Short mmCIF file of C-alpha atoms (C1' of nucleotides) in Angstrom, two decimals:
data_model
loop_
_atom_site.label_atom_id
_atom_site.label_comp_id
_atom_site.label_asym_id
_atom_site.label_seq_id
_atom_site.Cartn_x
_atom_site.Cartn_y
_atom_site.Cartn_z
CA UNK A 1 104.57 217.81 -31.70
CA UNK A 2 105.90 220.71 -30.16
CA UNK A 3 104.82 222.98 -27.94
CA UNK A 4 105.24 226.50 -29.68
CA UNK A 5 101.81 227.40 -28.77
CA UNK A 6 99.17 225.98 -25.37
CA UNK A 7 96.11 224.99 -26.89
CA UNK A 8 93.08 227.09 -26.85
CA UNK A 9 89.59 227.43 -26.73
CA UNK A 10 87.45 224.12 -28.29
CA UNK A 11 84.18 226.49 -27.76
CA UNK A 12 83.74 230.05 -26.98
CA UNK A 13 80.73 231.69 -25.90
CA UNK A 14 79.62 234.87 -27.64
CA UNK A 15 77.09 237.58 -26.45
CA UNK A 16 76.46 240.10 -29.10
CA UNK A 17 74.28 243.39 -28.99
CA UNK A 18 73.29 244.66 -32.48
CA UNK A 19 71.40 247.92 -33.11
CA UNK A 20 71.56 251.19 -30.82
CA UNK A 21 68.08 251.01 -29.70
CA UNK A 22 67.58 248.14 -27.92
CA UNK A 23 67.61 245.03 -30.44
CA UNK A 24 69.78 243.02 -28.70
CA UNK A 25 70.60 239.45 -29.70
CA UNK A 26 71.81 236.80 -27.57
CA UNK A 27 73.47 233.81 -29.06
CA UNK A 28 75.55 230.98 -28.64
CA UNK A 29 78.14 230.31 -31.07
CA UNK A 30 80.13 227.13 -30.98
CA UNK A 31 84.19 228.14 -32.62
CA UNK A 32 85.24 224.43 -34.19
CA UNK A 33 89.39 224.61 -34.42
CA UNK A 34 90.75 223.57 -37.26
CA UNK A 35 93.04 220.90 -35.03
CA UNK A 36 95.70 220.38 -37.05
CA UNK A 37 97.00 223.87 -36.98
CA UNK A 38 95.66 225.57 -34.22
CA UNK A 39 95.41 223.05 -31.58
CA UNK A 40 98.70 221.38 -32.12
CA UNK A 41 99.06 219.98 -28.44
CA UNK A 42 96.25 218.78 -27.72
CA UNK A 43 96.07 215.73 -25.49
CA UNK A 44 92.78 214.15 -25.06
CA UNK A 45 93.10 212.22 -21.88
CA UNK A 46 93.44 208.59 -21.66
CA UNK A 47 90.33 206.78 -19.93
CA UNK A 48 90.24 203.83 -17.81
CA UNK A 49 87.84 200.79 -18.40
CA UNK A 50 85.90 199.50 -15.09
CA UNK A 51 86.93 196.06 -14.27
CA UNK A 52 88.41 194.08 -11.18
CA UNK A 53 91.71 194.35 -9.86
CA UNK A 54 94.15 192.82 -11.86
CA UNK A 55 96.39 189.73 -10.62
CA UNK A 56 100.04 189.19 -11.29
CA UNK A 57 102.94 191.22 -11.87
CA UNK A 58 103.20 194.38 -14.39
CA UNK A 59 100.61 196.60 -12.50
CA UNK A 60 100.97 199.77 -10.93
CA UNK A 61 97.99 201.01 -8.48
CA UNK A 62 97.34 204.30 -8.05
CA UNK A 63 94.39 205.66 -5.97
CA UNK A 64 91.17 206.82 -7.72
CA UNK A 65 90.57 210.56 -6.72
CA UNK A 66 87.53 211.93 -6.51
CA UNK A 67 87.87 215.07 -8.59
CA UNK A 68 88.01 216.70 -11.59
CA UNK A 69 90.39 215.25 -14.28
CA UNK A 70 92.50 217.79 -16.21
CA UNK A 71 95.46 218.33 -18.50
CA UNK A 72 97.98 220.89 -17.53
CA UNK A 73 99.98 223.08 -20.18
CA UNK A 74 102.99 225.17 -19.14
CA UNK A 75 105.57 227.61 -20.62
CA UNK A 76 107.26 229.61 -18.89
CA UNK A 77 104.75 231.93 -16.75
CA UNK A 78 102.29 230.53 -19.15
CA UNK A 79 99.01 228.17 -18.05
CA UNK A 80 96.56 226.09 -19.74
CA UNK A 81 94.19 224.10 -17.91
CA UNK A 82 91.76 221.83 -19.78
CA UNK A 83 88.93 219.38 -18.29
CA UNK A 84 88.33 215.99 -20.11
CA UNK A 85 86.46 217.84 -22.11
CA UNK A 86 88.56 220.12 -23.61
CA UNK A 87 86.84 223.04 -22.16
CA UNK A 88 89.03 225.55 -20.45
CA UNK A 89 89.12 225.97 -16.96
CA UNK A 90 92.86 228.31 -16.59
CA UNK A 91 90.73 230.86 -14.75
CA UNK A 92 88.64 228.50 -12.87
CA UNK A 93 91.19 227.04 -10.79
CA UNK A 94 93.56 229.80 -10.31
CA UNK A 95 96.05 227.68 -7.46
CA UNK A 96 96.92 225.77 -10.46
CA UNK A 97 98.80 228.76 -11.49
CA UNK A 98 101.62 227.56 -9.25
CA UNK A 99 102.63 225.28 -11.64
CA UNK A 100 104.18 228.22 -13.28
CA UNK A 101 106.79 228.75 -10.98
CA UNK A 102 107.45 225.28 -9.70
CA UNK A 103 108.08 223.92 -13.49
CA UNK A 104 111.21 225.51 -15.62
CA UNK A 105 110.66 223.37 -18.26
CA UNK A 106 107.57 223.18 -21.21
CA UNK A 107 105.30 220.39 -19.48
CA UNK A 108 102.04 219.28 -20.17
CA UNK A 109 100.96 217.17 -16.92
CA UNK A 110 98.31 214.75 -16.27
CA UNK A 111 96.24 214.86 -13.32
CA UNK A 112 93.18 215.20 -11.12
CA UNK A 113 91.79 218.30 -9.54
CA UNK A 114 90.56 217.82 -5.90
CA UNK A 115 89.25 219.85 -2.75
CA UNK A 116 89.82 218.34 0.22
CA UNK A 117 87.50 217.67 2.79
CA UNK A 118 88.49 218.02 6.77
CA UNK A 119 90.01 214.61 7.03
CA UNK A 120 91.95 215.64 4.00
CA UNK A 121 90.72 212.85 1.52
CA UNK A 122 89.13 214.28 -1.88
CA UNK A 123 85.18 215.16 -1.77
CA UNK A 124 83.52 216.02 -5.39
CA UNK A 125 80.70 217.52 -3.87
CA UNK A 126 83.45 220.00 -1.54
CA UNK A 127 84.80 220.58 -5.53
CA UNK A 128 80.73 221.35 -7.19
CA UNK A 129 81.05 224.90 -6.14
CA UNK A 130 84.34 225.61 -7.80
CA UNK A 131 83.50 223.79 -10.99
CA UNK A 132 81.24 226.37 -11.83
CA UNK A 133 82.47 229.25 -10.73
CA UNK A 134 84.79 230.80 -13.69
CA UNK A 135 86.39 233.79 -11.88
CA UNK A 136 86.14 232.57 -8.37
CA UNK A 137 85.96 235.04 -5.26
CA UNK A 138 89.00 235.54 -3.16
CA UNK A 139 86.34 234.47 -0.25
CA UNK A 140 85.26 231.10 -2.14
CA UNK A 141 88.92 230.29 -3.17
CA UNK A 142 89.62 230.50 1.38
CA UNK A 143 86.58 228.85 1.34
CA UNK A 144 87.14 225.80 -0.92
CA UNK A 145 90.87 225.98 -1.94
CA UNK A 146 91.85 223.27 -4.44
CA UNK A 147 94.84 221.11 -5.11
CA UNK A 148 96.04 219.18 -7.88
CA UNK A 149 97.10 215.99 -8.18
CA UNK A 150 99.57 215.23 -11.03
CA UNK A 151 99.77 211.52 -12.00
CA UNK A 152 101.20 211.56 -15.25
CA UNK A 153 103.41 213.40 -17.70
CA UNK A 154 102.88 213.45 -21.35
CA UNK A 155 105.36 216.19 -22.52
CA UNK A 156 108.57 217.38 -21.46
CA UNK A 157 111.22 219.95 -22.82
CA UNK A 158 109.17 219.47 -26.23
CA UNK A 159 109.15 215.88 -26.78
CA UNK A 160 106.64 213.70 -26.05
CA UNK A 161 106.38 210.87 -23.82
CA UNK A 162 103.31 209.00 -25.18
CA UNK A 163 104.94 206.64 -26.82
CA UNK A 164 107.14 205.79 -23.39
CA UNK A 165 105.99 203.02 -20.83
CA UNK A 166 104.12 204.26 -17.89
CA UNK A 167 107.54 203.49 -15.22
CA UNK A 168 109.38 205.72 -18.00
CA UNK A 169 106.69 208.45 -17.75
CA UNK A 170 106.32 207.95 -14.07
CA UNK A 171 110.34 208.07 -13.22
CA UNK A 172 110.29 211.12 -15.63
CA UNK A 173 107.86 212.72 -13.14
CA UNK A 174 109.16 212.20 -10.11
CA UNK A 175 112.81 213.52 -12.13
CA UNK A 176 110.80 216.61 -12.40
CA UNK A 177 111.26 217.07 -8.55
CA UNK A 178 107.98 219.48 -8.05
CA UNK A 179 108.55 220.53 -4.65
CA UNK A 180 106.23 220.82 -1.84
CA UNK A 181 103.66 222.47 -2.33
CA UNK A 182 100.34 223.03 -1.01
CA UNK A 183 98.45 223.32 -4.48
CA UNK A 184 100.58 221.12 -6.04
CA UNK A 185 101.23 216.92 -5.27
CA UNK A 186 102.43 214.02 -6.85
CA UNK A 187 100.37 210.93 -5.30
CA UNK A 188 101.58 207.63 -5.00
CA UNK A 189 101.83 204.80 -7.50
CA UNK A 190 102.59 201.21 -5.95
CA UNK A 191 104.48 198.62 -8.21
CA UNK A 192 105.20 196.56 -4.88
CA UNK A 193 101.71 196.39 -3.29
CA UNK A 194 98.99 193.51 -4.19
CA UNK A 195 95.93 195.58 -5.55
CA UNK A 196 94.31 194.28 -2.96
CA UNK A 197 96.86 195.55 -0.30
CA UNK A 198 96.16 198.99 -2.01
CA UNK A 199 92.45 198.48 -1.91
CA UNK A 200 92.13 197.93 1.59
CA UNK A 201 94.29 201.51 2.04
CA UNK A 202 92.20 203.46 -0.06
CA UNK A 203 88.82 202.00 2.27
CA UNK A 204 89.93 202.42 5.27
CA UNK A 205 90.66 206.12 4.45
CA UNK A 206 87.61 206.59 2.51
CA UNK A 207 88.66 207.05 -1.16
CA UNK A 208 87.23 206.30 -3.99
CA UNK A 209 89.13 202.96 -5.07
CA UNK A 210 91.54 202.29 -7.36
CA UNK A 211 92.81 202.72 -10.54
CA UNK A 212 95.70 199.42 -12.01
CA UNK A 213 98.07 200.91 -14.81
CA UNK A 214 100.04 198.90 -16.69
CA UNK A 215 103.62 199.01 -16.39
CA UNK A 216 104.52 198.47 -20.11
CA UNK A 217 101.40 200.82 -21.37
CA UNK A 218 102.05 203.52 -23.47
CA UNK A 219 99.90 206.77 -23.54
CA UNK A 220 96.94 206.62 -25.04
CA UNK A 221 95.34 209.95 -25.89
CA UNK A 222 91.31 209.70 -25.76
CA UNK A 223 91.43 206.16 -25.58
CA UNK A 224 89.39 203.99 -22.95
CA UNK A 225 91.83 201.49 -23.05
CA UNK A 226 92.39 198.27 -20.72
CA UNK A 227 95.79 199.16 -19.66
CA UNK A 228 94.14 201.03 -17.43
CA UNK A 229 91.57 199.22 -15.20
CA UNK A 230 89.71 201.71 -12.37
CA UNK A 231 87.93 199.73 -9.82
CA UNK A 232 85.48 201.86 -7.55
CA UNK A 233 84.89 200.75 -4.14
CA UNK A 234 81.02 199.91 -4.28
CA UNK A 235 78.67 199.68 -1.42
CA UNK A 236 75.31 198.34 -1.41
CA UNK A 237 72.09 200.20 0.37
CA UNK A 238 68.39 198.46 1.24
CA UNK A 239 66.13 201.02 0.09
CA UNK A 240 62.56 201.14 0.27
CA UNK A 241 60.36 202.35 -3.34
CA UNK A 242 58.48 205.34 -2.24
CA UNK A 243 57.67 206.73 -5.79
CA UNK A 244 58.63 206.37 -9.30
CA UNK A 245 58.63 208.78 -12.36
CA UNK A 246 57.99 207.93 -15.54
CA UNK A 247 60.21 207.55 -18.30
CA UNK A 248 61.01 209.79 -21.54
CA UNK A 249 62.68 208.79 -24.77
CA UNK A 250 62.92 204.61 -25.21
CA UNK A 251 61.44 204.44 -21.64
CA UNK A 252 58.47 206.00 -21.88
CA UNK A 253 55.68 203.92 -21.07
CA UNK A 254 57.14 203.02 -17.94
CA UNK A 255 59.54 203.35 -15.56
CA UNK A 256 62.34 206.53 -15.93
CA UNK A 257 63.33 206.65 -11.77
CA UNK A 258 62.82 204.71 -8.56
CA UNK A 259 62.39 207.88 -5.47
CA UNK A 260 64.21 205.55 -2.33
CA UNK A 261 64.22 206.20 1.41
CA UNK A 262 65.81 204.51 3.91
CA UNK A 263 63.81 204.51 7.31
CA UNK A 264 64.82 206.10 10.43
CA UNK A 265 63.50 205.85 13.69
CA UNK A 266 61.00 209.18 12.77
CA UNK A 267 60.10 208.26 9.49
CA UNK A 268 61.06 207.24 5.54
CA UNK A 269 63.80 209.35 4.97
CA UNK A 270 64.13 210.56 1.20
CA UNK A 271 67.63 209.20 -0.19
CA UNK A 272 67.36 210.23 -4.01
CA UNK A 273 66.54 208.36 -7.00
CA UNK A 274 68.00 206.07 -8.98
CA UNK A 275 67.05 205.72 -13.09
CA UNK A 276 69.57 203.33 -14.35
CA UNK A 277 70.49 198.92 -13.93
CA UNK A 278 67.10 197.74 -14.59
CA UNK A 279 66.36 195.39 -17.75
CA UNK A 280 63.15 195.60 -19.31
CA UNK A 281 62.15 192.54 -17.30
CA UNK A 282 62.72 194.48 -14.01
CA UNK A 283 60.83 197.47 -14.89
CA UNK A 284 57.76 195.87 -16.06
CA UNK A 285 57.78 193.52 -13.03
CA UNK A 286 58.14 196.34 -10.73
CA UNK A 287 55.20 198.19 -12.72
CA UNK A 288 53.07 195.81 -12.15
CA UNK A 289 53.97 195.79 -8.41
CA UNK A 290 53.78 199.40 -8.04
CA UNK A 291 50.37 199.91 -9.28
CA UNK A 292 48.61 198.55 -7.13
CA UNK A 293 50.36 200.50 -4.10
CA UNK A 294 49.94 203.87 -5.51
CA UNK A 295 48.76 206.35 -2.72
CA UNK A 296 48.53 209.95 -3.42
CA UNK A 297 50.81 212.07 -1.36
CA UNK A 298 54.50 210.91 -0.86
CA UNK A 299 55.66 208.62 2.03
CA UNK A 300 58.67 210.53 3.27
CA UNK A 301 59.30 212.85 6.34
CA UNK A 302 61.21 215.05 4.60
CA UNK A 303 60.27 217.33 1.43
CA UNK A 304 61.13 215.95 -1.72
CA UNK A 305 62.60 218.73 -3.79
CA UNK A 306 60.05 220.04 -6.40
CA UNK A 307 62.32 218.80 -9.33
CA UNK A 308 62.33 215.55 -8.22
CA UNK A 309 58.77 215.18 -7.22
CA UNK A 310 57.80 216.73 -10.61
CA UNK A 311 55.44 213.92 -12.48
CA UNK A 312 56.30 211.59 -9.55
CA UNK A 313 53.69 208.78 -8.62
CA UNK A 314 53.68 208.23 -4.94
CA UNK A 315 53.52 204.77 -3.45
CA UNK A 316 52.41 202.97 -0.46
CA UNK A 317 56.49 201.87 1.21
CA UNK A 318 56.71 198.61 1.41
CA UNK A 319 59.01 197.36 -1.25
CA UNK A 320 62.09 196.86 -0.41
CA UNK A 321 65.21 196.54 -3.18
CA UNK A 322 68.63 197.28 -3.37
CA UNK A 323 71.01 199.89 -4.89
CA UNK A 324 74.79 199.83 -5.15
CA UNK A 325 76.20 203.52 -4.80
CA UNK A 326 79.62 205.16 -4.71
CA UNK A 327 79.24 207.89 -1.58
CA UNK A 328 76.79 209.58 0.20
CA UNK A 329 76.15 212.99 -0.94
CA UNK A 330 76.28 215.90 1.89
CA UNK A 331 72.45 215.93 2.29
CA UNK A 332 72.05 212.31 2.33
CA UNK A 333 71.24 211.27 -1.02
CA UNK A 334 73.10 208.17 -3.18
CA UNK A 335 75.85 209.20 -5.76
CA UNK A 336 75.66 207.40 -8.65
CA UNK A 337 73.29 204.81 -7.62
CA UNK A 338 72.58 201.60 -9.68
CA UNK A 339 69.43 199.47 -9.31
CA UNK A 340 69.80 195.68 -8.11
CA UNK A 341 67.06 194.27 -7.69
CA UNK A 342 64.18 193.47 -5.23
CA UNK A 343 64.72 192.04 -2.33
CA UNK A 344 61.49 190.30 -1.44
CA UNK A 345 62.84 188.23 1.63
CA UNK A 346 63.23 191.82 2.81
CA UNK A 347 60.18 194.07 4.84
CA UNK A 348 61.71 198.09 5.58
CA UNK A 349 61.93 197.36 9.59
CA UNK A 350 64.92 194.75 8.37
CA UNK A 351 66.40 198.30 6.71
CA UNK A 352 69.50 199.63 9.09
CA UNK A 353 71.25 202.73 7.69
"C1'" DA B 1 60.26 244.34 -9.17
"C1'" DC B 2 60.67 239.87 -7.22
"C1'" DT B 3 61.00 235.05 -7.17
"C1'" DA B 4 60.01 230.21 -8.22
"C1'" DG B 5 60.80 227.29 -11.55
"C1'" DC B 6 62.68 226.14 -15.64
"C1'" DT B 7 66.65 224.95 -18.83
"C1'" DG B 8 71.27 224.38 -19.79
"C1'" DC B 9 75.79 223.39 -18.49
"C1'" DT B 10 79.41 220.86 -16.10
"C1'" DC B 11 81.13 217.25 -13.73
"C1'" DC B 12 81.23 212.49 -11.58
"C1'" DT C 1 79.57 209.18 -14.14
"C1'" DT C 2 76.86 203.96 -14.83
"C1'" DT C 3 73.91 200.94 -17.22
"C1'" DC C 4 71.18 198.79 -20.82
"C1'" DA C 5 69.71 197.87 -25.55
"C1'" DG C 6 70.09 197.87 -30.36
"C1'" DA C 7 72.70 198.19 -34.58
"C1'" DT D 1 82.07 196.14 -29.97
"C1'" DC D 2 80.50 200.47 -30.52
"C1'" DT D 3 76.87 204.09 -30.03
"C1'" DG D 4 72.94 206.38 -28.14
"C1'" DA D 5 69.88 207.27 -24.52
"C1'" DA D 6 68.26 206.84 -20.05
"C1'" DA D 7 69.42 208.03 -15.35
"C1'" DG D 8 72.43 211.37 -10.80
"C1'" DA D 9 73.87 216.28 -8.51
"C1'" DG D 10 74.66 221.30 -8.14
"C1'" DC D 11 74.93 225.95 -9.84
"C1'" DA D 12 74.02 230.08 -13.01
"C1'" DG D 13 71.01 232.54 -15.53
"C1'" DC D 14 66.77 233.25 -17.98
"C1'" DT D 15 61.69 233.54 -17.96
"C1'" DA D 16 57.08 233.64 -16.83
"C1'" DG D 17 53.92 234.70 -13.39
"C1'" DT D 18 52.43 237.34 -9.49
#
DNA sequence: ACTAGCTGCTCC
DNA sequence: TTTCAGA
DNA sequence: TCTGAAAGAGCAGCTAGT
């Protein structure tokens, strides 16, 4: 591989006007590369498989960031930035441009994009703004400035490092010497830490988890591969079922989301919904205990926003389960919530926040 | 002409 | 992103 | 084991209705 030329564009997006007089046609055109030849460099990014921490020696831990993961491409005054994805974000995150002048040598760089929140730890809903915002306002980049958060690097001076053991790629890296910089930060990786050790760090400052590399592992490009092992811290919630929507696809017929609150001292407050963990078991069990309970306005003291209460059946709340989530969002609804179960022994006054 | 409500897109 | 179900 | 389909959240832009 070399890297004569950053990659481009996997997609491009096309408006076209034809005709003087108003016959304007609006499409969406989707520009396949020929890889081989125009997309040379490439570098899908290497995933990690969820699992538990790893025991024993030849692990690295790094701390999961809650962000955006991209590959970085630089010549020169040149920039590439590309999302997992492949899409092209160069313009969207414009501090990444510093790369530029803090790299002399043709790098392509592994790495997570983050926006900090005030206690400086990562926030992906700080980040949602940015994401889709292509050519960003000088007043949203003050507002919500970015950094990046390089991990990994795959490409150096030309050659590649795939093929070279993470503490190769790592100590090649750190060789690189990117200074201090604002935008710009090499995290830590801990060979000399129990996981555990770096667990307990990344909760008491309120990161995401952890992510256990393998010390011996090669690099491997768009691969979900076990030498790399993420481990989310998980928390659990008591909810109580105020509603449920109905399912579309393989789940119609019954049950597509559970609508959750968690009560407060004035009232069910709405938390979000959760649509995914149940078996078929669960969801026809909790049909059959939702029927009966159906009541015709919704139970919470908030508004439920009209694209969640779309086609939503309102119940009566008194059934309490539980949900295992990642973070709170800003207005107080789960992130990425998961369905557990009922938890019968449980009535919503035994329900603490 | 305005706006609420869609749909689509992007990410985790 | 996570999870489940079916091939 | 792999793949497809269900689900979450937020924003931009289009559209249909007043």
């Amino acid at each position: 591989m070399s890297l004569a030329e950053l990659p481009g564009l996997r997609r491009a997006w096309l408006r076209v006007t034809l005709g003087g007089q108003g016959a304007v046609y609006k499409g969406r055109f989707t520009l396949t590369p020929q890889r081989s030849h125009e997309f040379p460099d490439l570098i899908r990014p290497m995933l990690a498989v969820l699992g538990d921490l790893p025991q024993g020696p030849g692990w690295a831990f790094e701390f999961k960031w809650d962000g955006v993961r991209a590959t970085t491409y630089v010549r020169d005054d040149r920039l590439r930035v590309l999302t997992r994805n492949d899409l092209d974000a160069s313009r969207t995150y414009p501090e990444l441009h510093a790369l530029t002048g803090l790299l002399t040598r043709p790098a392509v760089l592994d790495g997570e994009i983050v926006a900090l929140d005030p206690e400086g730890r990562p926030n992906f809903s700080r980040l949602q703004s940015r994401i889709h915002t292509r050519r960003p306002t000088d007043d949203l980049l003050r507002r919500i400035p970015v950094s990046y958060y390089v991990f990994d690097l795959l490409h150096l001076d030309g050659r590649s490092l795939l093929g070279e053991p993470y503490t190769h790629r790592r100590e090649a890296l750190a060789d690189l010497d990117l200074p201090a910089h604002p935008s710009i930060r090499v995290p830590p990786c801990f060979t000399d830490l129990p996981g555990e050790t770096v667990q307990s760090i990344a909760a008491d400052h309120g990161l995401e988890g952890v992510v256990a590399k393998r010390l011996d592992s090669r690099y491997d490009p768009g691969r979900r591969s076990p030498s790399w092992i993420k481990v989310p811290l998980i928390r659990t919630q008591e909810v109580v079922i105020g509603g449920w929507r109905p399912g579309e696809g393989r789940r119609s017929g019954t049950i597509g989301a559970l609508l959750l609150g968690v009560p407060t001292p004035s009232g069910l407050r709405y938390a979000g919904k959760v649509g995914t963990g149940f078996t078929a078991p669960m969801l026809s069990d909790l049909q059959s205990r939702l029927h009966p309970l159906h009541r015709p306005t919704p139970p919470f003291k908030d508004e439920v926003p009209t694209d969640h209460a779309r086609n939503a059946h309102w119940v009566n709340p008194v059934l309490v389960g539980e949900v295992q989530f990642r973070t709170w969002t800003p207005d107080g609804r789960l992130r990425h919530p998961s369905w557990r179960g009922l938890r019968p022994d449980k009535s919503p006054s035994d329900i603490t926040a």
